[in-house]
Coordinates of C-alpha atoms in Angstrom, one line a residue:
X1 CA 20.0 -0.3 30.6
X2 CA 17.5 2.5 30.7
X3 CA 15.5 2.8 27.4
X4 CA 15.4 6.3 26.2
X5 CA 16.1 6.3 22.4
X6 CA 13.9 4.5 19.8
X7 CA 14.8 4.1 16.1
X8 CA 11.7 3.3 13.9
X9 CA 13.2 1.8 10.7
X10 CA 11.5 0.6 7.5
X11 CA 13.1 -2.5 6.0
X12 CA 14.8 -1.8 2.7
X13 CA 12.5 -4.0 0.6
X14 CA 11.8 -3.1 -3.1
X15 CA 9.6 -4.8 -5.7
X16 CA 9.0 -1.9 -8.2
X17 CA 5.2 -2.0 -7.7
X18 CA 3.9 1.1 -5.9
X19 CA 7.3 2.7 -6.2
X20 CA 6.9 3.3 -9.9
X21 CA 4.2 6.0 -9.1
X22 CA 6.1 7.8 -6.4
X23 CA 7.8 7.5 -3.0
X24 CA 5.4 6.8 -0.2
X25 CA 6.0 7.6 3.5
X26 CA 5.1 5.2 6.3
X27 CA 2.1 6.9 8.1
X28 CA 2.1 4.2 10.8
X29 CA 5.5 5.5 12.0
X30 CA 4.0 9.0 12.1
X31 CA 1.6 7.8 14.8
X32 CA 4.0 5.5 16.6
X33 CA 6.6 8.3 16.8
X34 CA 4.0 10.7 18.1
X35 CA 2.9 8.2 20.9
X36 CA 6.5 7.4 21.8
X37 CA 7.4 11.1 22.1
X38 CA 4.3 11.8 24.2
X39 CA 5.5 9.0 26.5
X40 CA 8.9 10.8 26.9
X41 CA 11.0 8.9 24.5
X42 CA 13.4 10.2 21.8
X43 CA 12.6 9.0 18.3
X44 CA 14.4 8.7 15.0
X45 CA 12.0 8.2 12.1
X46 CA 14.1 6.4 9.5
X47 CA 12.5 5.3 6.2
X48 CA 15.4 3.3 4.9
X49 CA 13.2 1.8 2.1
X50 CA 12.2 5.3 0.7
X51 CA 15.7 6.5 1.0
X52 CA 17.0 3.5 -1.0
X53 CA 19.6 2.9 1.7
X54 CA 21.7 -0.2 1.6
X55 CA 22.7 -2.2 4.7
X56 CA 25.9 -0.4 5.3
X57 CA 23.9 3.0 5.1
X58 CA 21.5 1.5 7.7
X59 CA 24.3 0.3 10.0
X60 CA 25.9 3.8 10.0
X61 CA 22.6 5.5 10.9
X62 CA 21.9 3.1 13.7
X63 CA 25.4 3.6 15.1
X64 CA 25.1 7.3 14.8
X65 CA 21.8 7.5 16.7
X66 CA 22.7 4.7 19.3
X67 CA 19.2 3.5 19.9
X68 CA 18.2 1.5 22.8
X69 CA 15.3 0.0 20.8
X70 CA 14.9 -0.6 17.1
X71 CA 11.3 -1.1 15.9
X72 CA 10.4 -2.1 12.4
X73 CA 7.3 -2.9 10.4
X74 CA 6.5 -5.5 7.8
X75 CA 3.9 -6.7 5.4
X76 CA 4.5 -10.3 4.1
X77 CA 6.7 -9.5 1.2
X78 CA 9.2 -7.4 3.4
X79 CA 9.3 -9.7 6.4
X80 CA 12.5 -11.4 5.3
X81 CA 14.2 -7.9 5.2
X82 CA 12.6 -6.9 8.5
X83 CA 14.1 -10.0 10.2
X84 CA 17.4 -9.3 8.6
X85 CA 17.3 -5.7 10.0
X86 CA 16.8 -7.2 13.5
X87 CA 19.8 -9.5 12.9
X88 CA 21.8 -6.5 11.9
X89 CA 20.8 -4.6 15.0
X90 CA 21.9 -7.5 17.3
X91 CA 25.3 -7.7 15.5
X92 CA 25.8 -3.9 16.1
X93 CA 24.8 -4.3 19.8
X94 CA 23.1 -7.4 21.3
X95 CA 21.7 -5.2 24.1
X96 CA 19.5 -3.3 21.7
X97 CA 15.9 -4.4 22.0
X98 CA 14.3 -5.3 18.7
X99 CA 10.6 -5.1 17.9
X100 CA 8.5 -6.0 14.8
X101 CA 4.9 -5.0 14.2
X102 CA 2.3 -4.8 11.3
X103 CA 0.1 -7.4 9.7
X104 CA 2.4 -10.3 9.0
X105 CA 3.9 -10.2 12.5
X106 CA 0.4 -9.9 14.1
X107 CA -0.6 -13.3 12.5
X108 CA 2.6 -15.2 11.9
X109 CA 4.4 -14.4 15.1
X110 CA 4.7 -18.1 16.0
X111 CA 6.7 -19.0 12.8
X112 CA 8.9 -15.8 13.2
X113 CA 9.7 -16.4 16.8
X114 CA 10.3 -20.1 16.5
X115 CA 12.9 -19.6 13.7
X116 CA 14.3 -16.1 14.7
X117 CA 13.9 -15.5 18.4
X118 CA 17.6 -14.7 18.5
X119 CA 17.0 -11.7 16.4
X120 CA 13.5 -10.6 17.5
X121 CA 12.8 -9.7 21.1
X122 CA 9.1 -8.6 20.8
X123 CA 6.3 -8.7 18.3
X124 CA 3.5 -6.1 18.6
X125 CA 0.2 -7.6 17.6
X126 CA -2.3 -5.1 16.2
X127 CA -2.1 -1.4 16.7
X128 CA 1.1 -0.2 18.3
X129 CA 0.5 3.4 19.7
X130 CA -0.4 2.2 23.1
X131 CA 1.4 -1.2 23.1
X132 CA 4.9 -0.1 22.3
X133 CA 5.2 2.8 24.8
X134 CA 3.7 0.5 27.5
X135 CA 6.1 -2.2 26.7
X136 CA 9.1 0.1 26.9
X137 CA 7.9 1.7 30.2
X138 CA 7.4 -1.9 31.5
X139 CA 11.0 -2.8 30.6
X140 CA 12.3 0.3 32.2
X141 CA 10.6 -0.4 35.4
X142 CA 11.8 -4.1 35.4
X143 CA 8.3 -5.5 35.3
X144 CA 7.0 -8.5 33.4
X145 CA 6.1 -7.9 29.7
X146 CA 3.6 -10.7 30.0
X147 CA 1.4 -8.1 31.7
X148 CA 1.3 -5.9 28.5
X149 CA -1.5 -6.7 26.2
X150 CA -0.8 -7.1 22.4
X151 CA 2.5 -8.8 22.5
X152 CA 4.2 -12.1 21.5
X153 CA 7.8 -13.0 22.5
X154 CA 10.1 -16.0 23.2
X155 CA 10.5 -17.0 26.8
X156 CA 11.5 -20.3 28.5
X157 CA 11.9 -22.2 25.2
X158 CA 8.6 -21.2 23.7
X159 CA 6.3 -18.5 22.3
X160 CA 4.5 -16.4 24.9
X161 CA 1.4 -14.5 23.7
X162 CA -0.3 -11.9 25.9
X163 CA -4.0 -10.9 25.8
X164 CA -5.3 -9.1 22.7
X165 CA -5.3 -5.3 23.2
X166 CA -8.6 -3.5 22.4
X167 CA -8.7 -1.2 19.5
X168 CA -8.1 2.5 20.0
X169 CA -11.4 4.2 19.8
X170 CA -10.5 8.0 19.9
X171 CA -8.3 8.3 16.7
X172 CA -8.6 12.2 16.9
X173 CA -6.6 12.1 20.2
X174 CA -3.6 10.3 18.7
X175 CA -0.4 12.4 18.7
X176 CA 1.5 12.6 15.3
X177 CA 5.1 13.4 14.5
X178 CA 4.9 14.9 11.0
X179 CA 8.0 17.1 11.9
X180 CA 10.2 14.0 11.9
X181 CA 9.4 13.1 8.3
X182 CA 12.2 13.7 5.7
X183 CA 9.7 15.4 3.3
X184 CA 11.9 16.1 0.3
X185 CA 12.1 12.5 -0.6
X186 CA 8.3 11.9 -0.9
X187 CA 6.9 12.7 -4.3
X188 CA 4.2 11.7 -6.6
X189 CA 5.7 11.1 -10.1
X190 CA 2.5 11.2 -12.1
X191 CA 2.0 14.8 -11.0
X192 CA 5.3 16.3 -11.8
X193 CA 6.9 15.0 -8.5
X194 CA 4.4 16.9 -6.3
X195 CA 5.1 16.5 -2.6
X196 CA 3.2 13.5 -1.4
X197 CA 1.7 12.6 2.0
X198 CA -0.1 9.5 3.3
X199 CA -3.0 10.2 5.5
X200 CA -5.1 7.8 7.6
X201 CA -8.7 9.2 8.2
X202 CA -10.1 5.9 9.4
X203 CA -9.1 2.3 10.4
X204 CA -10.7 -0.9 9.6
X205 CA -12.8 -2.7 7.1
X206 CA -16.1 -4.5 7.7
X207 CA -15.9 -6.6 4.5
X208 CA -15.0 -10.3 4.4
X209 CA -12.7 -10.5 1.3
X210 CA -11.1 -13.9 1.6
X211 CA -7.7 -13.0 0.1
X212 CA -7.3 -9.8 2.1
X213 CA -5.2 -9.1 5.3
X214 CA -7.0 -6.0 6.4
X215 CA -10.3 -7.4 7.4
X216 CA -8.4 -9.9 9.6
X217 CA -6.1 -7.3 11.0
X218 CA -9.1 -5.0 12.0
X219 CA -11.4 -7.9 12.9
X220 CA -14.0 -6.4 10.6
X221 CA -14.3 -3.3 12.7
X222 CA -14.3 0.3 11.5
X223 CA -13.4 3.6 13.4
X224 CA -13.0 7.0 12.0
X225 CA -11.5 10.4 12.8
X226 CA -13.8 13.3 12.7
X227 CA -14.1 15.3 9.4
X228 CA -12.9 18.5 11.2
X229 CA -9.8 16.6 12.4
X230 CA -9.0 15.1 9.0
X231 CA -9.3 18.4 7.1
X232 CA -7.3 20.4 9.7
X233 CA -4.5 17.8 9.2
X234 CA -4.5 18.3 5.5
X235 CA -4.5 22.1 5.9
X236 CA -1.4 21.6 8.2
X237 CA 0.4 19.3 5.9
X238 CA -0.2 21.9 3.1
X239 CA 0.7 25.0 4.9
X240 CA 3.7 23.7 7.0
X241 CA 5.2 21.0 4.9
X242 CA 4.2 21.9 1.3
X243 CA 2.2 18.8 0.7
X244 CA 0.4 19.0 -2.6
X245 CA -1.1 15.5 -2.9
X246 CA -2.3 13.1 -0.2
X247 CA -3.1 9.5 -0.5
X248 CA -5.8 8.2 1.9
X249 CA -4.4 5.0 3.4
X250 CA -7.9 3.9 4.5
X251 CA -9.5 0.7 3.1
X252 CA -12.9 2.3 2.9
X253 CA -12.8 6.1 3.7
X254 CA -16.3 6.6 2.4
X255 CA -17.9 3.9 4.6
X256 CA -19.9 6.4 6.6
X257 CA -21.6 8.7 3.9
X258 CA -22.6 11.4 6.3
X259 CA -19.0 11.8 7.6
X260 CA -17.6 11.6 4.0
X261 CA -20.0 14.3 2.7
X262 CA -18.8 16.5 5.6
X263 CA -15.2 15.9 4.7
X264 CA -15.9 16.8 1.0
X265 CA -17.8 19.9 2.1
X266 CA -15.0 21.1 4.4
X267 CA -12.3 20.5 1.7
X268 CA -14.3 22.6 -0.7
X269 CA -15.4 25.5 1.7
X270 CA -11.8 25.9 3.0
X271 CA -10.3 25.5 -0.5
X272 CA -7.6 23.1 0.9
X273 CA -5.0 23.0 -2.0
X274 CA -4.3 19.2 -1.5
X275 CA -5.4 16.7 -4.3
X276 CA -6.6 13.4 -3.0
X277 CA -5.8 9.9 -4.1
X278 CA -8.0 7.2 -2.6
X279 CA -9.4 3.7 -2.6
X280 CA -13.0 2.8 -1.9
X281 CA -15.5 0.0 -2.7
X282 CA -17.5 -0.3 -5.9
X283 CA -20.8 -0.3 -3.9
X284 CA -19.9 3.0 -2.1
X285 CA -19.3 4.7 -5.5
X286 CA -22.7 3.4 -6.7
X287 CA -24.2 4.7 -3.5
X288 CA -22.6 8.2 -4.1
X289 CA -23.7 8.5 -7.7
X290 CA -25.6 11.7 -6.9
X291 CA -22.6 13.4 -5.3
X292 CA -19.6 12.5 -7.6
X293 CA -19.4 16.2 -8.6
X294 CA -18.6 16.9 -4.9
X295 CA -15.7 14.5 -5.0
X296 CA -14.1 16.4 -7.8
X297 CA -14.8 19.9 -6.2
X298 CA -13.2 18.7 -3.1
X299 CA -10.0 17.7 -4.9
X300 CA -10.4 14.0 -5.4
X301 CA -8.4 13.3 -8.5
X302 CA -7.8 9.6 -8.5
X303 CA -10.0 6.7 -7.2
X304 CA -9.0 2.9 -7.0
X305 CA -11.8 0.4 -6.8
X306 CA -11.0 -3.2 -6.5
X307 CA -12.7 -5.1 -9.3
X308 CA -10.4 -8.1 -8.7
X309 CA -12.2 -10.6 -11.0
X310 CA -14.4 -10.7 -14.1
X311 CA -16.3 -13.8 -13.2
X312 CA -19.0 -13.9 -10.6
X313 CA -17.8 -17.3 -9.3
X314 CA -14.4 -15.8 -8.6
X315 CA -15.8 -12.7 -7.0
X316 CA -17.9 -15.0 -4.8
X317 CA -14.8 -17.0 -3.9
X318 CA -13.1 -13.8 -2.9
X319 CA -16.2 -12.8 -0.9
X320 CA -16.3 -9.4 -2.5
X321 CA -20.1 -9.2 -2.0
X322 CA -20.4 -7.3 -5.4
X323 CA -21.9 -8.2 -8.8
X324 CA -19.7 -8.2 -11.9
X325 CA -21.9 -5.6 -13.6
X326 CA -21.6 -3.3 -10.7
X327 CA -17.9 -2.7 -11.4
X328 CA -18.5 -1.3 -14.8
X329 CA -21.1 1.0 -13.4
X330 CA -18.8 2.3 -10.7
X331 CA -15.9 2.9 -13.1
X332 CA -18.3 4.7 -15.5
X333 CA -19.3 7.1 -12.6
X334 CA -15.8 7.9 -11.7
X335 CA -14.9 8.5 -15.4
X336 CA -17.9 10.7 -15.9
X337 CA -16.9 12.8 -13.0
X338 CA -13.5 13.4 -14.8
X339 CA -11.6 11.6 -12.0
X340 CA -8.9 9.1 -12.8
X341 CA -10.2 5.6 -12.4
X342 CA -8.0 2.6 -11.5
X343 CA -8.7 -1.0 -10.8
X344 CA -6.9 -4.3 -10.6
X345 CA -7.5 -7.9 -11.6
X346 CA -6.2 -10.8 -9.4
X347 CA -5.0 -13.5 -11.7
X348 CA -3.0 -16.8 -11.3
X349 CA -5.6 -18.8 -9.7
X350 CA -5.4 -22.6 -10.1
X351 CA -7.8 -22.8 -13.2
X352 CA -6.3 -19.8 -15.0
X353 CA -5.0 -20.4 -18.5
X354 CA -3.7 -18.0 -21.2
X355 CA -7.2 -18.0 -22.7
X356 CA -8.9 -17.0 -19.4
X357 CA -6.3 -14.2 -18.8
X358 CA -6.9 -13.0 -22.3
X359 CA -10.7 -12.9 -21.6
X360 CA -10.0 -10.8 -18.5
X361 CA -8.0 -8.3 -20.5
X362 CA -10.9 -7.9 -22.9
X363 CA -13.2 -7.4 -19.9
X364 CA -10.9 -4.8 -18.5
X365 CA -11.0 -3.0 -21.8
X366 CA -14.8 -3.0 -21.6
X367 CA -14.8 -1.7 -18.0
X368 CA -12.6 1.1 -19.3
X369 CA -10.7 2.3 -16.2
X370 CA -7.9 4.7 -17.0
X371 CA -5.5 2.4 -15.3
X372 CA -5.8 -1.4 -15.0
X373 CA -3.3 -3.7 -13.3
X374 CA -3.1 -7.5 -13.6
X375 CA -1.7 -8.9 -10.4
X376 CA -0.5 -12.3 -9.4
X377 CA -2.5 -13.8 -6.4
X378 CA -0.5 -13.6 -3.3
X379 CA -2.1 -16.0 -0.8
X380 CA -1.0 -14.6 2.6
X381 CA -0.4 -17.6 4.9
X382 CA -2.9 -16.2 7.5
X383 CA -5.7 -15.4 4.9
X384 CA -9.0 -17.2 4.7
X385 CA -8.3 -18.2 1.1
X386 CA -4.9 -19.8 1.9
X387 CA -6.1 -23.4 2.7
X388 CA -7.9 -23.6 -0.6
X389 CA -4.7 -22.4 -2.5
X390 CA -2.0 -24.1 -0.5
X391 CA -1.8 -27.2 -2.7
X392 CA -0.8 -24.8 -5.6
X393 CA 1.7 -22.6 -3.6
X394 CA 5.0 -23.1 -5.4
X395 CA 7.2 -21.1 -3.0
X396 CA 7.3 -19.9 0.6
X397 CA 9.9 -17.3 -0.2
X398 CA 7.8 -14.4 1.2
X399 CA 9.9 -11.8 -0.8
X400 CA 8.0 -13.0 -3.9
X401 CA 4.7 -12.2 -2.3
X402 CA 4.5 -8.9 -3.9
X403 CA 1.6 -9.3 -6.4
X404 CA 4.1 -9.2 -9.3
X405 CA 6.0 -12.5 -9.0
X406 CA 3.7 -15.5 -9.3
X407 CA 3.7 -17.8 -6.2
X408 CA 0.6 -20.0 -7.0
X409 CA 1.1 -22.4 -10.0
X410 CA -2.0 -22.9 -12.0
X411 CA -2.9 -26.4 -13.0
X412 CA -2.1 -25.9 -16.7
X413 CA 0.7 -23.3 -16.6
X414 CA 4.2 -22.9 -15.4
X415 CA 5.1 -20.0 -13.2
X416 CA 7.2 -18.6 -16.0
X417 CA 4.3 -18.9 -18.5
X418 CA 2.0 -17.1 -15.9
X419 CA 4.4 -14.3 -15.4
X420 CA 4.7 -13.8 -19.2
X421 CA 0.9 -13.8 -19.5
X422 CA 0.6 -11.2 -16.8
X423 CA 3.1 -9.0 -18.7
X424 CA 1.2 -9.4 -22.0
X425 CA -2.0 -8.6 -20.2
X426 CA -0.6 -5.3 -19.2
X427 CA 0.8 -4.5 -22.6
X428 CA -2.5 -5.2 -24.3
X429 CA -4.5 -3.1 -21.8
X430 CA -2.3 -0.1 -21.9
X431 CA -1.7 -0.2 -25.6
X432 CA -5.5 -0.1 -25.9
X433 CA -5.7 2.9 -23.6
X434 CA -3.1 4.9 -25.2
X435 CA -4.6 4.3 -28.7
X436 CA -7.8 5.9 -27.3
X437 CA -6.1 8.7 -25.5
X438 CA -7.8 11.4 -27.6
X439 CA -11.2 10.4 -26.0
X440 CA -10.1 11.7 -22.6
X441 CA -10.3 15.2 -21.2
X442 CA -7.2 17.4 -21.6
X443 CA -6.1 17.0 -18.0
X444 CA -6.5 13.3 -18.1
X445 CA -4.5 13.2 -21.4
X446 CA -1.7 14.9 -19.6
X447 CA -2.0 12.6 -16.7
X448 CA -1.9 9.5 -18.9
X449 CA 1.2 10.7 -20.7
X450 CA 2.9 10.8 -17.3
X451 CA 1.6 7.3 -16.7
X452 CA 3.1 6.1 -20.0
X453 CA 6.4 7.6 -19.1
X454 CA 6.3 5.9 -15.7
X455 CA 5.4 2.5 -17.3
X456 CA 8.1 2.7 -19.8
X457 CA 10.9 4.1 -17.6
X458 CA 10.2 3.5 -13.9
X459 CA 7.9 0.5 -13.3
X460 CA 8.3 -3.3 -13.1
X461 CA 6.5 -3.3 -16.5
X462 CA 9.2 -1.1 -18.2
X463 CA 10.8 -3.8 -20.2
X464 CA 7.5 -5.4 -21.3
X465 CA 6.0 -2.0 -22.3
X466 CA 9.1 -1.1 -24.3
X467 CA 9.0 -4.4 -26.1
X468 CA 5.4 -3.8 -27.0
X469 CA 6.2 -0.3 -28.3
X470 CA 9.0 -1.7 -30.4
X471 CA 6.6 -4.3 -31.9
X472 CA 5.5 -3.1 -35.4
X473 CA 2.4 -5.1 -35.0
X474 CA 1.1 -3.1 -32.0
X475 CA 2.5 0.4 -32.7
X476 CA 0.1 2.4 -35.0
X477 CA 1.0 5.9 -36.1
X478 CA -0.9 7.5 -33.2
X479 CA 1.2 5.6 -30.7
X480 CA 4.4 6.6 -32.4
X481 CA 3.3 10.2 -31.9
X482 CA 2.5 9.6 -28.3
X483 CA 6.0 8.1 -27.8
X484 CA 7.4 11.3 -29.1
X485 CA 5.2 13.3 -26.9
X486 CA 6.1 11.2 -23.9
X487 CA 9.8 11.6 -24.7
X488 CA 9.4 15.4 -24.7
X489 CA 7.2 15.3 -21.6
X490 CA 9.6 13.1 -19.7
X491 CA 12.6 15.4 -20.4
X492 CA 10.6 18.3 -18.9
X493 CA 9.8 16.3 -15.7
X494 CA 12.3 16.5 -12.9
X495 CA 13.0 13.1 -11.5
X496 CA 14.0 13.5 -7.9
X497 CA 13.9 9.9 -7.1
X498 CA 16.2 7.1 -8.5
X499 CA 14.5 5.2 -11.3
X500 CA 13.0 1.8 -10.4
X501 CA 15.1 -1.1 -11.7

């Protein structure tokens, strides 16, 4: 069989976490599809997850496209669905070659192939833009895939692993396939369902956070696209596809200050009408204290910084390489620039108790981000932190490793108690925020009303937030007025995407 047609399919996994804010495209597929087309293959970019397709829908689309290869992608929480997808493909036609890539497959290929080699033909380890086209060209020529760097596969009763592929250095040269994206489904709910893109301006992370997968995946390296290349892409997305908001997928887009300042300058000079959502590090915000006004002028509207913990001992365990007091300083800088600030706190560690979680909530109020989320520690099985937490891991059902459902059991709490405390933490924090809504600028007040609508109607916290609102103890007159405002506001918002259950 000559390989000509490749279907790139996201597994239909949902947890209600990031989906509450909007519908997010898979930017990795944009690059993979571009590389495959450049190599002469025909590609179907199929985001089954964002389309909310069920298994019968997925089967119909596969049968209609008649691919020779199905490639999918998976983080840890979606790996069960990714493997099930490969199994469905083999049921449709055993001759279709199945491939899985992304972070979980890169590190857990041995476990996956040992248990599911009847479903998975190849695993791509690391970046796939060169590896996947090279693999398919190799198969078409009848050559040995063991010659292709960056693979793992089952052969002769065991797992075969090829040499590691070097990282791609010239990111500007990578072809993209934005025209294959089904644009109408991608929207940012918090901004009246504005059309949303995900953009990758750099790859890598040089930090050593012990709970994180990215520093492992990128081996603590960092490479970046040129400012001119990045801004030209944002202009293209705006002009050709109507993109209004772009989320930067980078772990640390601001790592190189000179490059970042150039991006901000070009966005301002060219008046690119795309608002930016981004994540960066606390210490990079402190470094940029003198240019936060440029962030705002360039269209940066929302910055997430990972605080993660309120105790220095926990930060040190996480290898964050920051001090507790720096987090408050960074959030203040973001707030003072009239940019939406967001952070998260990782809870559910072995020594956590209801009292320590309550202390974290009070600290979160003191830090004063516009949005604060309280996440259950998810110890990826390949992370540096995993050996320390393994005695407390209560389940190996990877579907639960989504930062919402607890998988680590604290010494003095049940999993159910921990889940309840995480919900209470969110209730207390956001009730505090909404009681102080009047202290924000007008545009932030409007944004936070949208956030309240999302929390109450579309997020995994919906039930908990509604219970808090019903509670007479925690619902002062001002909050009742806000509820009325939110109700009016939400009726005026067009919801193009199905609500999150």
